[in-house]
């Protein structure tokens, strides 16, 4: 089986995830569907609590709900006793519906609307993480109108390079955060405004960060800035928010190079030692906020798909001469169900669920059902090909591992394909439905034909 992950087991050739037989589950559920594990979600959160909280007791974890904001999922997260980071009015609403207290919520975002700011201030979130000087100017009058003081934590671009996917790098220039040369002004303005209270400094270096070095640099830069802005603005901050970004190993084995961000070998302990160590050495009075998303969600879910078609096609050279042959498998999920596979060419390992004890030694191209030629999954080891057992064919279930984060969130109805549903294995091993699959009525629910007179 192409994984050493102990949460996957094989019995009679069938793949099990947290004790749930995927072939058996799929007998009663239409594919594609996501399958989550409550136990693994709790396990991941406990790991973060131990690594960070064990080292630095003033740690407060704010789960980055953009990774998965399903309400069942958020309820489990809340039940584990941690807090939540939201990135829009919609996520704020979902967090409140899942029972988080306003004091457990930090509100992020690079283009907050006036209404979103008003909702966050009104409800009394722990802090608004402010992305620009302009936004500070937008929050102050809202706070005055609402008659509340808004706790703010400017997000500073600490200018640290990372080796992650360029689309996931967020503190090395680019659109996120306030330029560090403007940090003193941001805190000064916040301190001078009676409607604002500067309570912390926020940074987020990016996602899937496979080395502790960017954190070491980011924390050093941020702690310098804390000294600088406290002196300039005459304030004392309460917390430093170090963001998220802790990487998940989507592929096994040692990384092929520094930018091989799918093969991370950095443990939570190593991230925690770097981040907590920096704070403990210089400012042990500050609370440490962290905002993990992927490291909470990714390994909690799999995507179960089915092979719907197969074919062989000859490959040709520039002159049209046949030079080889490719076997194709087409499954019922593409970038409508898992957008990450095309927008970031994200790699998720795959296993044929009913052939988990057969050698995965035959190369296939693996494609989604959409009309686009680009709806083709990246191959294993940077090739075009996925390895499956030779007999894999129509009807087989293909399971994508580590698919719990940034997947359900990004589904869409492209090609009028209903968005997938989701099930979860509970702590006691029951199977529950946590998101219903869309119907064809859902596909039409938002289209209005009343303006058509023909
Ligand atoms: C501000 C902020 N915090 C936290 C996160 C979560 O990052 P990750 O899922 O890599 O932990 C993100 C993700 O983009 C983010 O933008």
CSV table of C-alpha atoms and ligand atoms in Angstrom, one decimal:
chain,number,residue,atom,x,y,z
A,1,UNK,CA,0.0,0.0,0.0
A,2,UNK,CA,1.5,3.4,-0.9
A,3,UNK,CA,1.4,4.8,2.6
A,4,UNK,CA,2.9,4.1,6.0
A,5,UNK,CA,0.2,6.2,7.7
A,6,UNK,CA,-1.2,4.0,10.6
A,7,UNK,CA,-4.7,5.5,10.3
A,8,UNK,CA,-5.0,3.4,7.1
A,9,UNK,CA,-5.2,-0.4,7.4
A,10,UNK,CA,-6.0,-3.2,5.0
A,11,UNK,CA,-8.3,-6.1,5.7
A,12,UNK,CA,-9.1,-8.7,3.0
A,13,UNK,CA,-7.6,-6.4,0.4
A,14,UNK,CA,-9.9,-3.5,1.4
A,15,UNK,CA,-8.8,-0.1,2.6
A,16,UNK,CA,-9.9,1.1,6.0
A,17,UNK,CA,-9.7,4.7,7.3
A,18,UNK,CA,-9.9,5.0,11.1
A,19,UNK,CA,-11.5,1.6,11.2
A,20,UNK,CA,-14.2,2.3,8.6
A,21,UNK,CA,-14.1,0.1,5.5
A,22,UNK,CA,-14.3,2.4,2.6
A,23,UNK,CA,-15.7,-0.2,0.2
A,24,UNK,CA,-18.5,-1.0,2.6
A,25,UNK,CA,-19.2,2.7,3.3
A,26,UNK,CA,-19.4,3.4,-0.5
A,27,UNK,CA,-22.0,0.7,-0.9
A,28,UNK,CA,-24.6,3.0,0.6
A,29,UNK,CA,-23.3,6.4,-0.5
A,30,UNK,CA,-23.2,8.0,-3.9
A,31,UNK,CA,-19.6,8.9,-5.0
A,32,UNK,CA,-17.8,11.1,-4.9
A,33,UNK,CA,-18.0,11.8,-1.1
A,34,UNK,CA,-15.7,12.9,1.6
A,35,UNK,CA,-15.1,10.8,4.7
A,36,UNK,CA,-13.9,12.4,7.9
A,37,UNK,CA,-12.6,11.0,11.1
A,38,UNK,CA,-13.6,12.6,14.3
A,39,UNK,CA,-10.9,10.8,16.2
A,40,UNK,CA,-8.2,12.0,13.9
A,41,UNK,CA,-9.5,15.6,14.2
A,42,UNK,CA,-9.3,15.4,18.0
A,43,UNK,CA,-5.9,13.8,17.7
A,44,UNK,CA,-4.5,16.6,15.5
A,45,UNK,CA,-5.8,19.3,17.9
A,46,UNK,CA,-4.4,17.5,20.9
A,47,UNK,CA,-1.0,17.3,19.1
A,48,UNK,CA,-1.0,21.1,18.6
A,49,UNK,CA,-2.0,21.7,22.2
A,50,UNK,CA,0.7,19.5,23.5
A,51,UNK,CA,3.5,20.8,21.2
A,52,UNK,CA,2.7,24.5,21.7
A,53,UNK,CA,0.7,24.7,24.9
A,54,UNK,CA,3.1,22.2,26.6
A,55,UNK,CA,6.1,24.5,25.8
A,56,UNK,CA,4.5,27.9,26.1
A,57,UNK,CA,1.5,27.9,28.5
A,58,UNK,CA,0.3,31.2,27.2
A,59,UNK,CA,-0.5,29.7,23.8
A,60,UNK,CA,-4.0,30.2,22.4
A,61,UNK,CA,-4.9,28.2,19.3
A,62,UNK,CA,-7.2,29.8,16.7
A,63,UNK,CA,-8.2,27.1,14.2
A,64,UNK,CA,-8.1,28.7,10.7
A,65,UNK,CA,-11.6,27.8,9.6
A,66,UNK,CA,-10.9,28.4,5.9
A,67,UNK,CA,-9.4,25.0,5.9
A,68,UNK,CA,-12.8,23.4,6.6
A,69,UNK,CA,-15.7,25.3,7.9
A,70,UNK,CA,-18.3,22.5,7.8
A,71,UNK,CA,-20.5,22.9,10.9
A,72,UNK,CA,-20.0,19.4,12.2
A,73,UNK,CA,-16.3,19.9,11.9
A,74,UNK,CA,-16.4,23.2,13.7
A,75,UNK,CA,-18.5,21.7,16.5
A,76,UNK,CA,-15.8,19.1,17.1
A,77,UNK,CA,-13.1,21.8,17.0
A,78,UNK,CA,-15.0,23.9,19.6
A,79,UNK,CA,-15.6,20.8,21.8
A,80,UNK,CA,-11.8,20.3,21.9
A,81,UNK,CA,-11.6,23.7,23.6
A,82,UNK,CA,-9.7,25.7,21.1
A,83,UNK,CA,-10.6,29.0,19.4
A,84,UNK,CA,-11.2,30.0,15.8
A,85,UNK,CA,-9.9,32.4,13.1
A,86,UNK,CA,-12.4,33.6,10.5
A,87,UNK,CA,-11.7,35.3,7.2
A,88,UNK,CA,-15.1,36.7,6.2
A,89,UNK,CA,-18.6,37.6,7.5
A,90,UNK,CA,-19.7,34.1,6.4
A,91,UNK,CA,-17.0,32.4,8.4
A,92,UNK,CA,-17.9,34.6,11.4
A,93,UNK,CA,-21.5,33.6,11.2
A,94,UNK,CA,-20.6,29.9,10.9
A,95,UNK,CA,-18.3,30.2,13.9
A,96,UNK,CA,-21.1,31.7,16.0
A,97,UNK,CA,-23.5,29.1,14.8
A,98,UNK,CA,-21.1,26.4,15.9
A,99,UNK,CA,-21.1,27.9,19.4
A,100,UNK,CA,-17.8,29.7,19.6
A,101,UNK,CA,-17.9,32.7,22.0
A,102,UNK,CA,-17.0,36.1,20.4
A,103,UNK,CA,-14.0,36.1,22.7
A,104,UNK,CA,-12.8,33.0,20.9
A,105,UNK,CA,-12.8,34.6,17.5
A,106,UNK,CA,-10.1,36.6,15.6
A,107,UNK,CA,-11.3,38.2,12.4
A,108,UNK,CA,-8.9,38.2,9.4
A,109,UNK,CA,-9.2,39.3,5.8
A,110,UNK,CA,-7.5,41.5,3.2
A,111,UNK,CA,-10.7,43.2,2.0
A,112,UNK,CA,-13.2,43.4,4.8
A,113,UNK,CA,-16.4,45.2,3.9
A,114,UNK,CA,-17.9,47.8,6.2
A,115,UNK,CA,-20.7,45.4,7.0
A,116,UNK,CA,-18.3,42.6,8.0
A,117,UNK,CA,-16.4,45.0,10.2
A,118,UNK,CA,-19.6,46.2,11.8
A,119,UNK,CA,-20.7,42.6,12.5
A,120,UNK,CA,-17.3,41.7,14.1
A,121,UNK,CA,-17.2,44.9,16.2
A,122,UNK,CA,-20.8,44.5,17.2
A,123,UNK,CA,-20.5,40.9,18.4
A,124,UNK,CA,-17.2,41.8,20.2
A,125,UNK,CA,-14.6,39.5,18.6
A,126,UNK,CA,-11.3,39.1,20.4
A,127,UNK,CA,-9.4,41.1,17.7
A,128,UNK,CA,-9.7,42.4,14.2
A,129,UNK,CA,-6.5,41.5,12.4
A,130,UNK,CA,-6.0,44.7,10.3
A,131,UNK,CA,-4.6,44.4,6.8
A,132,UNK,CA,-4.0,48.0,5.8
A,133,UNK,CA,-3.8,51.6,7.1
A,134,UNK,CA,-6.9,52.2,5.1
A,135,UNK,CA,-8.8,49.5,7.0
A,136,UNK,CA,-7.8,51.0,10.3
A,137,UNK,CA,-9.6,54.2,9.1
A,138,UNK,CA,-12.6,52.1,8.2
A,139,UNK,CA,-12.9,50.3,11.6
A,140,UNK,CA,-12.6,53.5,13.7
A,141,UNK,CA,-15.9,55.1,12.6
A,142,UNK,CA,-17.7,51.8,12.8
A,143,UNK,CA,-16.6,51.3,16.3
A,144,UNK,CA,-17.7,54.8,17.2
A,145,UNK,CA,-21.1,54.2,15.6
A,146,UNK,CA,-21.6,50.9,17.5
A,147,UNK,CA,-20.4,52.5,20.7
A,148,UNK,CA,-17.7,49.9,21.3
A,149,UNK,CA,-13.9,49.9,21.4
A,150,UNK,CA,-12.5,47.6,18.6
A,151,UNK,CA,-9.5,45.5,19.6
A,152,UNK,CA,-7.1,45.5,16.7
A,153,UNK,CA,-3.9,43.7,15.8
A,154,UNK,CA,-2.3,45.0,12.6
A,155,UNK,CA,-1.0,42.3,10.3
A,156,UNK,CA,2.5,43.1,9.3
A,157,UNK,CA,4.4,41.8,6.3
A,158,UNK,CA,7.5,40.7,8.0
A,159,UNK,CA,9.2,40.1,4.7
A,160,UNK,CA,10.4,36.5,5.0
A,161,UNK,CA,10.9,34.2,2.0
A,162,UNK,CA,9.6,30.6,2.0
A,163,UNK,CA,9.9,27.6,-0.3
A,164,UNK,CA,6.3,26.9,-0.6
A,165,UNK,CA,4.0,27.2,-3.6
A,166,UNK,CA,4.2,30.9,-4.7
A,167,UNK,CA,0.4,31.2,-4.3
A,168,UNK,CA,0.7,30.3,-0.7
A,169,UNK,CA,3.5,32.7,0.3
A,170,UNK,CA,2.0,35.7,2.2
A,171,UNK,CA,4.7,37.6,4.0
A,172,UNK,CA,7.3,38.4,1.3
A,173,UNK,CA,5.8,41.3,-0.5
A,174,UNK,CA,2.5,40.5,-2.2
A,175,UNK,CA,-1.0,41.5,-1.3
A,176,UNK,CA,-1.3,40.6,2.4
A,177,UNK,CA,-0.4,42.8,5.4
A,178,UNK,CA,0.9,46.2,6.1
A,179,UNK,CA,4.4,47.1,4.9
A,180,UNK,CA,6.8,46.8,7.9
A,181,UNK,CA,8.0,50.4,7.5
A,182,UNK,CA,4.4,51.5,8.2
A,183,UNK,CA,4.0,49.4,11.3
A,184,UNK,CA,4.7,52.2,13.8
A,185,UNK,CA,2.2,54.4,12.0
A,186,UNK,CA,-0.4,51.7,12.2
A,187,UNK,CA,0.0,51.2,15.9
A,188,UNK,CA,0.3,55.0,16.5
A,189,UNK,CA,-3.0,55.6,14.7
A,190,UNK,CA,-4.7,52.8,16.6
A,191,UNK,CA,-3.4,54.1,19.9
A,192,UNK,CA,-4.5,57.6,19.2
A,193,UNK,CA,-8.0,56.6,18.3
A,194,UNK,CA,-10.4,56.3,21.3
A,195,UNK,CA,-12.5,53.7,19.4
A,196,UNK,CA,-9.5,51.4,18.8
A,197,UNK,CA,-7.3,49.4,21.1
A,198,UNK,CA,-4.1,47.9,19.7
A,199,UNK,CA,-3.8,44.6,21.4
A,200,UNK,CA,-1.4,42.5,19.3
A,201,UNK,CA,0.7,42.1,16.2
A,202,UNK,CA,-0.2,39.6,13.6
A,203,UNK,CA,1.8,37.8,10.9
A,204,UNK,CA,1.3,34.8,8.7
A,205,UNK,CA,4.2,33.7,6.6
A,206,UNK,CA,2.2,31.4,4.3
A,207,UNK,CA,0.9,27.8,4.1
A,208,UNK,CA,2.7,24.5,3.8
A,209,UNK,CA,5.9,25.9,5.1
A,210,UNK,CA,8.4,23.0,5.2
A,211,UNK,CA,11.2,24.5,7.2
A,212,UNK,CA,11.3,26.3,10.6
A,213,UNK,CA,13.7,28.9,9.2
A,214,UNK,CA,11.0,31.3,7.9
A,215,UNK,CA,9.4,31.2,11.4
A,216,UNK,CA,12.8,31.9,13.1
A,217,UNK,CA,13.2,35.0,10.9
A,218,UNK,CA,9.6,36.0,11.1
A,219,UNK,CA,9.5,35.9,14.9
A,220,UNK,CA,12.8,37.8,15.1
A,221,UNK,CA,11.5,40.5,12.8
A,222,UNK,CA,8.2,40.6,14.6
A,223,UNK,CA,9.7,40.9,18.0
A,224,UNK,CA,11.9,43.8,16.8
A,225,UNK,CA,8.8,45.4,15.5
A,226,UNK,CA,6.9,44.9,18.8
A,227,UNK,CA,9.7,46.8,20.6
A,228,UNK,CA,9.6,49.5,18.0
A,229,UNK,CA,5.8,50.0,17.9
A,230,UNK,CA,5.4,49.8,21.7
A,231,UNK,CA,8.0,52.6,22.1
A,232,UNK,CA,6.6,54.7,19.3
A,233,UNK,CA,3.0,54.4,20.2
A,234,UNK,CA,3.3,54.2,23.9
A,235,UNK,CA,1.4,50.9,24.2
A,236,UNK,CA,2.0,47.5,25.7
A,237,UNK,CA,0.7,44.6,23.5
A,238,UNK,CA,-1.0,41.6,24.8
A,239,UNK,CA,-0.2,39.0,22.1
A,240,UNK,CA,1.8,38.1,19.1
A,241,UNK,CA,-0.1,36.1,16.5
A,242,UNK,CA,2.3,33.9,14.5
A,243,UNK,CA,-0.3,32.7,12.0
A,244,UNK,CA,-0.4,29.1,10.7
A,245,UNK,CA,1.3,27.3,7.9
A,246,UNK,CA,2.6,24.1,9.5
A,247,UNK,CA,3.2,21.6,6.7
A,248,UNK,CA,1.5,18.2,6.2
A,249,UNK,CA,3.5,15.5,4.4
A,250,UNK,CA,1.3,14.8,1.4
A,251,UNK,CA,4.0,12.5,0.0
A,252,UNK,CA,6.3,10.2,1.9
A,253,UNK,CA,10.1,10.0,2.0
A,254,UNK,CA,12.8,12.7,2.1
A,255,UNK,CA,12.2,15.9,0.1
A,256,UNK,CA,13.9,16.1,-3.3
A,257,UNK,CA,15.0,19.7,-2.7
A,258,UNK,CA,14.2,22.7,-0.5
A,259,UNK,CA,11.1,23.5,-2.6
A,260,UNK,CA,9.7,20.0,-2.5
A,261,UNK,CA,6.8,21.2,-0.3
A,262,UNK,CA,4.8,18.0,-0.5
A,263,UNK,CA,7.4,16.0,1.4
A,264,UNK,CA,7.6,17.8,4.7
A,265,UNK,CA,9.6,16.2,7.5
A,266,UNK,CA,9.2,19.0,10.0
A,267,UNK,CA,7.3,17.9,13.2
A,268,UNK,CA,4.9,20.1,15.2
A,269,UNK,CA,7.5,19.9,18.0
A,270,UNK,CA,10.1,21.6,15.8
A,271,UNK,CA,7.7,24.4,14.7
A,272,UNK,CA,6.7,24.8,18.4
A,273,UNK,CA,10.3,24.8,19.6
A,274,UNK,CA,11.2,27.6,17.2
A,275,UNK,CA,8.2,29.8,17.7
A,276,UNK,CA,7.7,29.3,21.5
A,277,UNK,CA,11.5,29.5,22.0
A,278,UNK,CA,11.7,32.9,20.3
A,279,UNK,CA,8.9,34.3,22.4
A,280,UNK,CA,10.1,32.8,25.7
A,281,UNK,CA,13.6,34.3,25.1
A,282,UNK,CA,12.5,37.8,24.4
A,283,UNK,CA,8.9,38.5,25.5
A,284,UNK,CA,7.5,35.8,27.8
A,285,UNK,CA,4.8,38.3,28.9
A,286,UNK,CA,3.1,38.1,25.5
A,287,UNK,CA,0.5,35.5,24.8
A,288,UNK,CA,1.2,33.5,21.7
A,289,UNK,CA,-1.7,33.0,19.2
A,290,UNK,CA,-1.3,30.5,16.4
A,291,UNK,CA,-3.7,29.9,13.5
A,292,UNK,CA,-3.2,26.4,12.1
A,293,UNK,CA,-5.6,25.3,9.4
A,294,UNK,CA,-4.1,22.6,7.1
A,295,UNK,CA,-2.3,20.8,10.0
A,296,UNK,CA,-5.6,20.5,11.8
A,297,UNK,CA,-7.8,19.5,8.8
A,298,UNK,CA,-5.8,17.8,6.0
A,299,UNK,CA,-5.3,14.3,7.5
A,300,UNK,CA,-8.9,14.2,8.9
A,301,UNK,CA,-10.5,13.4,5.6
A,302,UNK,CA,-10.3,11.3,2.4
A,303,UNK,CA,-12.2,11.8,-0.9
A,304,UNK,CA,-13.8,8.6,-2.2
A,305,UNK,CA,-14.3,8.6,-6.0
A,306,UNK,CA,-15.2,5.9,-8.6
A,307,UNK,CA,-13.7,5.1,-11.9
A,308,UNK,CA,-16.4,5.7,-14.6
A,309,UNK,CA,-14.4,5.2,-17.8
A,310,UNK,CA,-11.1,3.9,-19.1
A,311,UNK,CA,-9.3,4.0,-22.4
A,312,UNK,CA,-5.9,3.5,-24.0
A,313,UNK,CA,-4.4,6.2,-26.3
A,314,UNK,CA,-1.3,6.1,-28.3
A,315,UNK,CA,1.2,8.9,-27.8
A,316,UNK,CA,2.8,10.5,-30.8
A,317,UNK,CA,5.9,12.5,-31.5
A,318,UNK,CA,6.0,15.8,-33.4
A,319,UNK,CA,5.8,14.1,-36.7
A,320,UNK,CA,2.7,12.1,-35.6
A,321,UNK,CA,4.6,8.8,-35.3
A,322,UNK,CA,3.3,6.5,-32.5
A,323,UNK,CA,5.9,6.4,-29.7
A,324,UNK,CA,4.0,4.8,-26.9
A,325,UNK,CA,0.7,4.2,-25.2
A,326,UNK,CA,-1.1,5.6,-22.2
A,327,UNK,CA,-3.8,4.0,-20.1
A,328,UNK,CA,-6.4,6.4,-18.8
A,329,UNK,CA,-8.8,6.1,-15.9
A,330,UNK,CA,-11.5,8.8,-15.6
A,331,UNK,CA,-13.1,9.2,-12.2
A,332,UNK,CA,-16.2,11.1,-11.1
A,333,UNK,CA,-14.4,13.9,-9.3
A,334,UNK,CA,-12.4,16.6,-10.8
A,335,UNK,CA,-11.6,20.2,-10.0
A,336,UNK,CA,-15.3,20.7,-9.2
A,337,UNK,CA,-14.8,18.5,-6.1
A,338,UNK,CA,-11.1,19.2,-5.4
A,339,UNK,CA,-10.1,22.5,-6.8
A,340,UNK,CA,-6.6,22.4,-5.3
A,341,UNK,CA,-5.6,19.7,-7.8
A,342,UNK,CA,-5.6,22.2,-10.7
A,343,UNK,CA,-5.3,25.7,-9.1
A,344,UNK,CA,-2.1,24.7,-7.2
A,345,UNK,CA,-1.4,21.3,-8.9
A,346,UNK,CA,-1.8,19.9,-5.4
A,347,UNK,CA,-0.7,16.3,-5.0
A,348,UNK,CA,-2.9,13.9,-2.9
A,349,UNK,CA,-1.9,10.3,-2.8
A,350,UNK,CA,-4.4,7.7,-4.2
A,351,UNK,CA,-5.2,4.1,-3.4
A,352,UNK,CA,-7.6,1.8,-5.2
A,353,UNK,CA,-9.8,0.9,-2.1
A,354,UNK,CA,-10.7,-2.7,-3.1
A,355,UNK,CA,-7.1,-3.5,-4.2
A,356,UNK,CA,-5.2,-2.2,-1.3
A,357,UNK,CA,-3.1,-5.4,-1.0
A,358,UNK,CA,-2.3,-5.7,-4.7
A,359,UNK,CA,1.0,-4.2,-5.9
A,360,UNK,CA,0.5,-0.6,-7.2
A,361,UNK,CA,2.9,-1.1,-10.1
A,362,UNK,CA,1.1,-0.1,-13.2
A,363,UNK,CA,1.1,3.4,-14.6
A,364,UNK,CA,-2.1,5.2,-15.5
A,365,UNK,CA,-3.1,8.8,-16.3
A,366,UNK,CA,-5.8,9.8,-13.9
A,367,UNK,CA,-8.4,12.3,-15.0
A,368,UNK,CA,-11.5,14.0,-13.7
A,369,UNK,CA,-14.9,14.1,-15.5
A,370,UNK,CA,-14.9,17.8,-16.5
A,371,UNK,CA,-14.7,19.0,-20.1
A,372,UNK,CA,-11.4,20.7,-19.6
A,373,UNK,CA,-8.2,19.1,-20.8
A,374,UNK,CA,-6.6,20.4,-17.6
A,375,UNK,CA,-8.8,18.3,-15.4
A,376,UNK,CA,-6.0,15.7,-15.1
A,377,UNK,CA,-4.4,14.8,-11.7
A,378,UNK,CA,-0.7,15.3,-11.2
A,379,UNK,CA,1.2,12.0,-11.2
A,380,UNK,CA,3.2,10.3,-8.5
A,381,UNK,CA,6.8,11.6,-8.0
A,382,UNK,CA,6.4,14.5,-10.4
A,383,UNK,CA,5.6,12.3,-13.3
A,384,UNK,CA,2.4,12.3,-15.4
A,385,UNK,CA,1.4,8.9,-14.1
A,386,UNK,CA,-0.3,7.4,-11.0
A,387,UNK,CA,0.6,3.9,-10.0
A,388,UNK,CA,-2.3,1.5,-9.4
A,389,UNK,CA,-2.7,-2.2,-9.4
A,390,UNK,CA,-2.8,-3.5,-13.1
A,391,UNK,CA,-6.4,-4.7,-12.8
A,392,UNK,CA,-7.8,-1.3,-11.7
A,393,UNK,CA,-10.7,-0.4,-14.0
A,394,UNK,CA,-14.3,0.9,-14.3
A,395,UNK,CA,-16.2,0.5,-11.0
A,396,UNK,CA,-13.1,0.7,-8.8
A,397,UNK,CA,-13.0,3.1,-5.9
A,398,UNK,CA,-10.1,5.6,-6.0
A,399,UNK,CA,-9.4,7.2,-2.6
A,400,UNK,CA,-7.5,10.5,-2.2
A,401,UNK,CA,-5.7,10.7,1.1
A,402,UNK,CA,-5.2,13.7,3.3
A,403,UNK,CA,-8.1,15.5,1.6
A,404,UNK,CA,-9.7,17.1,4.7
A,405,UNK,CA,-8.3,20.6,4.2
A,406,UNK,CA,-9.0,23.3,1.6
A,407,UNK,CA,-11.2,20.8,-0.4
A,408,UNK,CA,-14.8,20.7,0.8
A,409,UNK,CA,-14.5,24.5,1.0
A,410,UNK,CA,-13.6,25.0,-2.6
A,411,UNK,CA,-16.1,22.7,-4.3
A,412,UNK,CA,-18.1,24.2,-7.1
A,413,UNK,CA,-20.9,23.2,-9.5
A,414,UNK,CA,-19.0,23.4,-12.7
A,415,UNK,CA,-20.4,21.4,-15.6
A,416,UNK,CA,-23.6,21.3,-13.5
A,417,UNK,CA,-22.2,18.5,-11.4
A,418,UNK,CA,-23.7,18.4,-7.8
A,419,UNK,CA,-21.2,19.2,-5.1
A,420,UNK,CA,-20.3,16.1,-3.1
A,421,UNK,CA,-21.6,15.1,0.3
A,422,UNK,CA,-19.6,14.2,3.3
A,423,UNK,CA,-19.7,11.5,6.0
A,424,UNK,CA,-17.8,11.1,9.2
A,425,UNK,CA,-16.7,8.3,11.5
A,426,UNK,CA,-17.5,9.3,15.0
A,427,UNK,CA,-15.5,8.5,18.1
A,428,UNK,CA,-17.7,5.4,18.7
A,429,UNK,CA,-17.3,4.2,15.1
A,430,UNK,CA,-20.7,5.3,13.9
A,431,UNK,CA,-21.1,6.7,10.4
A,432,UNK,CA,-22.9,10.1,10.2
A,433,UNK,CA,-23.8,12.3,7.3
A,434,UNK,CA,-22.2,15.8,7.9
A,435,UNK,CA,-22.9,17.4,4.5
A,436,UNK,CA,-25.6,16.3,2.1
A,437,UNK,CA,-24.8,15.8,-1.5
A,438,UNK,CA,-26.4,18.4,-3.8
A,439,UNK,CA,-29.4,17.5,-5.9
A,440,UNK,CA,-30.3,18.6,-9.4
A,441,UNK,CA,-32.9,20.9,-7.7
A,442,UNK,CA,-30.0,22.5,-5.8
A,443,UNK,CA,-28.2,23.1,-9.1
A,444,UNK,CA,-31.1,25.3,-10.3
A,445,UNK,CA,-32.0,26.8,-6.9
A,446,UNK,CA,-30.3,30.2,-7.5
A,447,UNK,CA,-31.2,30.7,-11.2
A,448,UNK,CA,-34.1,33.0,-11.8
A,449,UNK,CA,-36.1,32.6,-15.0
A,450,UNK,CA,-38.8,35.1,-14.2
A,451,UNK,CA,-37.2,37.8,-16.4
A,452,UNK,CA,-37.6,35.5,-19.5
A,453,UNK,CA,-40.6,36.5,-21.5
A,454,UNK,CA,-40.2,34.3,-24.6
B,1,LIG,C1,-4.0,34.7,8.0
B,1,LIG,C2,-4.0,33.2,7.9
B,1,LIG,N1,-3.9,32.5,9.0
B,1,LIG,C3,-3.9,31.1,9.0
B,1,LIG,C4,-3.9,30.4,7.8
B,1,LIG,C5,-3.9,28.9,7.8
B,1,LIG,O1,-2.8,28.4,7.2
B,1,LIG,P1,-2.5,26.8,7.2
B,1,LIG,O2,-3.8,26.2,6.8
B,1,LIG,O3,-1.4,26.6,6.3
B,1,LIG,O4,-2.2,26.5,8.6
B,1,LIG,C6,-4.0,31.1,6.6
B,1,LIG,C7,-4.1,30.4,5.3
B,1,LIG,O5,-3.9,30.9,4.3
B,1,LIG,C8,-4.1,32.5,6.6
B,1,LIG,O6,-4.2,33.3,5.5
